[in-house]
PDB file of C-alpha atoms in Angstrom:
ATOM      1  CA  MET A   1      27.037 152.407 112.086  1.00 45.00           C
ATOM      2  CA  ALA A   2      25.873 152.551 108.490  1.00 46.00           C
ATOM      3  CA  ARG A   3      28.421 152.234 105.787  1.00 45.00           C
ATOM      4  CA  ARG A   4      28.523 154.845 102.993  1.00 44.00           C
ATOM      5  CA  ASP A   5      27.028 152.356 100.473  1.00 46.00           C
ATOM      6  CA  ASP A   6      24.095 151.696 102.810  1.00 44.00           C
ATOM      7  CA  ARG A   7      23.373 155.418 103.223  1.00 41.00           C
ATOM      8  CA  ASP A   8      23.272 155.929  99.428  1.00 45.00           C
ATOM      9  CA  ASP A   9      20.693 153.158  98.981  1.00 45.00           C
ATOM     10  CA  ARG A  10      18.221 154.436 101.567  1.00 43.00           C
ATOM     11  CA  THR A  11      14.738 155.258 100.308  1.00 45.00           C
ATOM     12  CA  ASP A  12      13.880 157.562 103.190  1.00 48.00           C
ATOM     13  CA  ASP A  13      15.890 160.423 101.700  1.00 47.00           C
ATOM     14  CA  PRO A  14      14.439 163.657 103.122  1.00 51.00           C
ATOM     15  CA  ASP A  15      14.238 165.250  99.625  1.00 51.00           C
ATOM     16  CA  PRO A  16      13.964 162.610  96.892  1.00 50.00           C
ATOM     17  CA  ASP A  17      13.198 165.310  94.292  1.00 51.00           C
ATOM     18  CA  ALA A  18      16.295 167.386  95.051  1.00 52.00           C
ATOM     19  CA  GLY A  19      17.858 168.642  91.837  1.00 50.00           C
ATOM     20  CA  ARG A  20      14.713 168.072  89.765  1.00 50.00           C
ATOM     21  CA  GLU A  21      12.647 170.974  88.511  1.00 54.00           C
ATOM     22  CA  ARG A  22       9.554 171.324  90.659  1.00 58.00           C
ATOM     23  CA  GLU A  23       6.167 172.346  89.393  1.00 67.00           C
ATOM     24  CA  ARG A  24       5.205 175.693  90.871  1.00 69.00           C
ATOM     25  CA  PRO A  25       1.957 175.837  92.798  1.00 72.00           C
ATOM     26  CA  VAL A  26      -0.875 177.217  90.706  1.00 78.00           C
ATOM     27  CA  THR A  27      -2.251 180.527  91.914  1.00 86.00           C
ATOM     28  CA  THR A  28      -5.805 181.236  90.846  1.00 89.00           C
ATOM     29  CA  ASP A  29      -6.260 184.751  92.180  1.00 91.00           C
ATOM     30  CA  LEU A  30      -7.664 187.546  90.012  1.00 94.00           C
ATOM     31  CA  HIS A  31      -4.266 189.171  89.420  1.00 95.00           C
ATOM     32  CA  THR A  32      -2.799 185.933  88.057  1.00 94.00           C
ATOM     33  CA  PHE A  33      -5.735 185.526  85.664  1.00 93.00           C
ATOM     34  CA  ALA A  34      -5.400 189.145  84.531  1.00 94.00           C
ATOM     35  CA  VAL A  35      -1.690 188.737  83.834  1.00 95.00           C
ATOM     36  CA  GLN A  36      -2.181 185.525  81.848  1.00 94.00           C
ATOM     37  CA  LEU A  37      -5.135 186.896  79.872  1.00 95.00           C
ATOM     38  CA  ARG A  38      -3.146 190.040  78.991  1.00 96.00           C
ATOM     39  CA  ARG A  39      -0.173 187.902  77.955  1.00 96.00           C
ATOM     40  CA  MET A  40      -2.321 185.718  75.709  1.00 95.00           C
ATOM     41  CA  ASN A  41      -4.099 188.753  74.270  1.00 95.00           C
ATOM     42  CA  GLY A  42      -0.733 190.356  73.527  1.00 96.00           C
ATOM     43  CA  GLU A  43       0.579 187.258  71.748  1.00 95.00           C
ATOM     44  CA  ILE A  44      -2.557 186.901  69.652  1.00 95.00           C
ATOM     45  CA  ASN A  45      -2.482 190.630  68.847  1.00 95.00           C
ATOM     46  CA  ARG A  46       1.128 190.237  67.690  1.00 96.00           C
ATOM     47  CA  LEU A  47      -0.016 187.595  65.188  1.00 95.00           C
ATOM     48  CA  VAL A  48      -3.032 189.677  64.143  1.00 95.00           C
ATOM     49  CA  HIS A  49      -0.910 192.778  63.552  1.00 96.00           C
ATOM     50  CA  GLY A  50       1.584 190.721  61.557  1.00 96.00           C
ATOM     51  CA  PHE A  51      -1.180 189.424  59.293  1.00 96.00           C
ATOM     52  CA  ALA A  52      -2.677 192.904  58.953  1.00 96.00           C
ATOM     53  CA  GLY A  53       0.694 194.378  58.015  1.00 95.00           C
ATOM     54  CA  GLU A  54       1.433 191.682  55.440  1.00 94.00           C
ATOM     55  CA  HIS A  55      -1.925 192.280  53.754  1.00 92.00           C
ATOM     56  CA  GLY A  56      -2.149 196.062  53.981  1.00 92.00           C
ATOM     57  CA  LEU A  57      -4.986 195.889  56.493  1.00 95.00           C
ATOM     58  CA  HIS A  58      -5.783 197.389  59.870  1.00 95.00           C
ATOM     59  CA  ALA A  59      -6.024 195.228  62.993  1.00 94.00           C
ATOM     60  CA  THR A  60      -9.772 195.992  63.047  1.00 95.00           C
ATOM     61  CA  ASP A  61     -10.025 194.540  59.532  1.00 96.00           C
ATOM     62  CA  VAL A  62      -8.607 191.268  60.837  1.00 96.00           C
ATOM     63  CA  LEU A  63     -11.170 191.285  63.663  1.00 95.00           C
ATOM     64  CA  ALA A  64     -13.854 191.739  60.998  1.00 97.00           C
ATOM     65  CA  LEU A  65     -12.442 188.797  59.037  1.00 96.00           C
ATOM     66  CA  ALA A  66     -12.541 186.634  62.162  1.00 95.00           C
ATOM     67  CA  ALA A  67     -16.155 187.652  62.829  1.00 96.00           C
ATOM     68  CA  ILE A  68     -17.124 186.803  59.238  1.00 96.00           C
ATOM     69  CA  LEU A  69     -15.297 183.476  59.449  1.00 93.00           C
ATOM     70  CA  ASP A  70     -16.756 182.503  62.834  1.00 92.00           C
ATOM     71  CA  ALA A  71     -20.357 183.526  62.135  1.00 94.00           C
ATOM     72  CA  PRO A  72     -22.769 180.580  61.963  1.00 94.00           C
ATOM     73  CA  GLU A  73     -24.488 182.225  58.982  1.00 93.00           C
ATOM     74  CA  PRO A  74     -23.426 184.978  56.589  1.00 92.00           C
ATOM     75  CA  LEU A  75     -23.083 188.322  58.345  1.00 95.00           C
ATOM     76  CA  THR A  76     -24.589 191.540  57.110  1.00 96.00           C
ATOM     77  CA  PRO A  77     -22.671 194.805  57.432  1.00 96.00           C
ATOM     78  CA  GLY A  78     -25.139 195.857  60.146  1.00 96.00           C
ATOM     79  CA  ARG A  79     -24.506 192.752  62.253  1.00 95.00           C
ATOM     80  CA  LEU A  80     -20.753 193.171  61.746  1.00 97.00           C
ATOM     81  CA  ARG A  81     -21.087 196.792  62.930  1.00 96.00           C
ATOM     82  CA  GLU A  82     -22.866 195.632  66.090  1.00 92.00           C
ATOM     83  CA  HIS A  83     -20.318 192.889  66.684  1.00 91.00           C
ATOM     84  CA  LEU A  84     -17.327 195.212  66.327  1.00 92.00           C
ATOM     85  CA  GLY A  85     -18.950 198.231  67.980  1.00 90.00           C
ATOM     86  CA  LEU A  86     -18.074 200.499  65.047  1.00 94.00           C
ATOM     87  CA  THR A  87     -19.976 203.206  63.211  1.00 96.00           C
ATOM     88  CA  SER A  88     -21.590 202.477  59.847  1.00 95.00           C
ATOM     89  CA  GLY A  89     -18.935 204.563  58.116  1.00 96.00           C
ATOM     90  CA  ALA A  90     -16.091 202.691  59.821  1.00 96.00           C
ATOM     91  CA  VAL A  91     -17.576 199.332  58.819  1.00 97.00           C
ATOM     92  CA  THR A  92     -17.998 200.518  55.229  1.00 96.00           C
ATOM     93  CA  ALA A  93     -14.353 201.636  55.108  1.00 96.00           C
ATOM     94  CA  CYS A  94     -13.261 198.320  56.655  1.00 97.00           C
ATOM     95  CA  LEU A  95     -15.284 196.298  54.127  1.00 97.00           C
ATOM     96  CA  ASP A  96     -13.961 198.421  51.273  1.00 96.00           C
ATOM     97  CA  ARG A  97     -10.369 197.603  52.341  1.00 96.00           C
ATOM     98  CA  LEU A  98     -11.176 193.908  52.773  1.00 96.00           C
ATOM     99  CA  GLU A  99     -12.887 193.728  49.400  1.00 96.00           C
ATOM    100  CA  ARG A 100     -10.038 195.585  47.610  1.00 94.00           C
ATOM    101  CA  ALA A 101      -7.509 193.246  49.245  1.00 94.00           C
ATOM    102  CA  GLY A 102      -9.498 190.222  47.994  1.00 95.00           C
ATOM    103  CA  HIS A 103     -10.527 188.906  51.417  1.00 96.00           C
ATOM    104  CA  VAL A 104     -14.310 189.328  51.300  1.00 97.00           C
ATOM    105  CA  ARG A 105     -17.157 189.579  48.839  1.00 96.00           C
ATOM    106  CA  ARG A 106     -20.391 191.466  49.345  1.00 95.00           C
ATOM    107  CA  VAL A 107     -23.232 189.428  47.914  1.00 95.00           C
ATOM    108  CA  ARG A 108     -26.909 190.255  47.477  1.00 91.00           C
ATOM    109  CA  GLU A 109     -28.425 186.800  47.749  1.00 79.00           C
ATOM    110  CA  SER A 110     -31.695 187.636  49.423  1.00 73.00           C
ATOM    111  CA  PRO A 111     -34.996 188.336  47.670  1.00 81.00           C
ATOM    112  CA  ASP A 112     -34.627 191.763  49.296  1.00 79.00           C
ATOM    113  CA  ARG A 113     -31.818 193.213  47.155  1.00 78.00           C
ATOM    114  CA  ARG A 114     -30.996 195.709  49.902  1.00 84.00           C
ATOM    115  CA  VAL A 115     -29.647 192.891  52.111  1.00 91.00           C
ATOM    116  CA  VAL A 116     -25.927 192.321  51.673  1.00 94.00           C
ATOM    117  CA  HIS A 117     -24.181 189.215  52.982  1.00 95.00           C
ATOM    118  CA  LEU A 118     -20.457 189.078  53.632  1.00 96.00           C
ATOM    119  CA  HIS A 119     -18.436 186.069  52.497  1.00 95.00           C
ATOM    120  CA  TYR A 120     -14.810 185.225  53.144  1.00 94.00           C
ATOM    121  CA  VAL A 121     -13.090 184.533  49.789  1.00 94.00           C
ATOM    122  CA  PRO A 122     -11.699 180.942  49.746  1.00 92.00           C
ATOM    123  CA  ASP A 123      -8.204 181.916  48.538  1.00 91.00           C
ATOM    124  CA  ALA A 124      -7.966 184.574  51.244  1.00 92.00           C
ATOM    125  CA  ARG A 125      -9.070 182.021  53.818  1.00 90.00           C
ATOM    126  CA  SER A 126      -6.130 179.828  52.758  1.00 91.00           C
ATOM    127  CA  ALA A 127      -3.723 182.741  53.253  1.00 91.00           C
ATOM    128  CA  ALA A 128      -5.134 183.379  56.727  1.00 93.00           C
ATOM    129  CA  ARG A 129      -4.864 179.698  57.632  1.00 93.00           C
ATOM    130  CA  ALA A 130      -1.227 179.657  56.520  1.00 94.00           C
ATOM    131  CA  HIS A 131      -0.396 182.760  58.575  1.00 94.00           C
ATOM    132  CA  PHE A 132      -2.184 181.549  61.701  1.00 95.00           C
ATOM    133  CA  ARG A 133      -0.971 177.922  61.402  1.00 96.00           C
ATOM    134  CA  PRO A 134       1.547 178.449  64.260  1.00 95.00           C
ATOM    135  CA  LEU A 135      -1.337 179.474  66.526  1.00 95.00           C
ATOM    136  CA  ALA A 136      -3.229 176.314  65.564  1.00 96.00           C
ATOM    137  CA  ASP A 137      -0.117 174.194  66.118  1.00 97.00           C
ATOM    138  CA  VAL A 138       0.543 175.711  69.547  1.00 96.00           C
ATOM    139  CA  THR A 139      -3.115 175.238  70.481  1.00 96.00           C
ATOM    140  CA  ALA A 140      -3.000 171.564  69.469  1.00 97.00           C
ATOM    141  CA  SER A 141       0.251 171.032  71.365  1.00 97.00           C
ATOM    142  CA  VAL A 142      -1.036 172.651  74.552  1.00 97.00           C
ATOM    143  CA  ARG A 143      -4.411 170.872  74.303  1.00 97.00           C
ATOM    144  CA  SER A 144      -2.616 167.525  74.225  1.00 97.00           C
ATOM    145  CA  ARG A 145      -1.325 168.177  77.760  1.00 97.00           C
ATOM    146  CA  PHE A 146      -4.810 168.264  79.245  1.00 97.00           C
ATOM    147  CA  THR A 147      -7.564 165.725  79.780  1.00 98.00           C
ATOM    148  CA  GLU A 148     -10.945 166.109  78.116  1.00 97.00           C
ATOM    149  CA  ASP A 149     -12.439 167.025  81.500  1.00 98.00           C
ATOM    150  CA  GLU A 150      -9.844 169.768  81.999  1.00 97.00           C
ATOM    151  CA  LEU A 151     -10.397 171.093  78.486  1.00 97.00           C
ATOM    152  CA  SER A 152     -14.129 171.153  79.128  1.00 97.00           C
ATOM    153  CA  VAL A 153     -13.546 173.399  82.168  1.00 97.00           C
ATOM    154  CA  VAL A 154     -11.215 175.664  80.175  1.00 96.00           C
ATOM    155  CA  LEU A 155     -13.815 176.024  77.408  1.00 97.00           C
ATOM    156  CA  ARG A 156     -16.560 176.738  79.941  1.00 97.00           C
ATOM    157  CA  PHE A 157     -14.358 179.451  81.471  1.00 96.00           C
ATOM    158  CA  LEU A 158     -13.467 181.023  78.110  1.00 95.00           C
ATOM    159  CA  SER A 159     -17.104 180.912  76.940  1.00 96.00           C
ATOM    160  CA  ALA A 160     -18.317 182.527  80.164  1.00 97.00           C
ATOM    161  CA  MET A 161     -15.609 185.217  79.897  1.00 95.00           C
ATOM    162  CA  ASN A 162     -16.539 185.981  76.280  1.00 91.00           C
ATOM    163  CA  ASP A 163     -20.257 186.066  77.082  1.00 93.00           C
ATOM    164  CA  GLN A 164     -19.719 188.459  79.988  1.00 94.00           C
ATOM    165  CA  LEU A 165     -17.224 190.634  78.096  1.00 89.00           C
ATOM    166  CA  ALA A 166     -19.749 190.999  75.268  1.00 85.00           C
ATOM    167  CA  THR A 167     -22.062 192.795  77.714  1.00 88.00           C
ATOM    168  CA  VAL A 168     -19.407 195.267  78.916  1.00 86.00           C
ATOM    169  CA  ARG A 169     -19.445 198.642  77.220  1.00 76.00           C
ATOM    170  CA  SER A 170     -16.757 201.265  77.353  1.00 70.00           C
ATOM    171  CA  PRO A 171     -17.591 204.383  79.369  1.00 72.00           C
ATOM    172  CA  GLY A 172     -19.422 206.880  77.202  1.00 62.00           C
ATOM    173  CA  ARG A 173     -20.993 204.273  74.926  1.00 57.00           C
TER     174      ARG A 173
END
């Protein structure tokens, strides 16, 4: 018969992880992706709306700022209109607000003086970086939990999602 001390030292305990928090199995069905994408979109929108409110802008204005910032070359109002899916008048109103608020400059730097390029003002870029610093910090923290191979898969997924979503048009458009 085993003594109490012997029973406590056994390694064949039926549940060695009892009492420890267990990692939940990962579900990769469509519903789970939809929920997580909506959650992330909601959190990012919360930050975007906060920035817009602090600067007297609309959420669409912040999307325009992001497009101008992320563009590989200076955007024109026409390309911004296409990117955002807005009318010419809506883009003009958006750019007017952004220019008045000191976030962008319209510059005619082409030999064709009709061509206008949009530039993010450096001081405004600093304000945006300061506001969105928590997003950058969270992104860095979460990235550190994954291997380069895992991050590569995540980026492939996000890129494919963005590419496909760019082709989807709302009904009636």
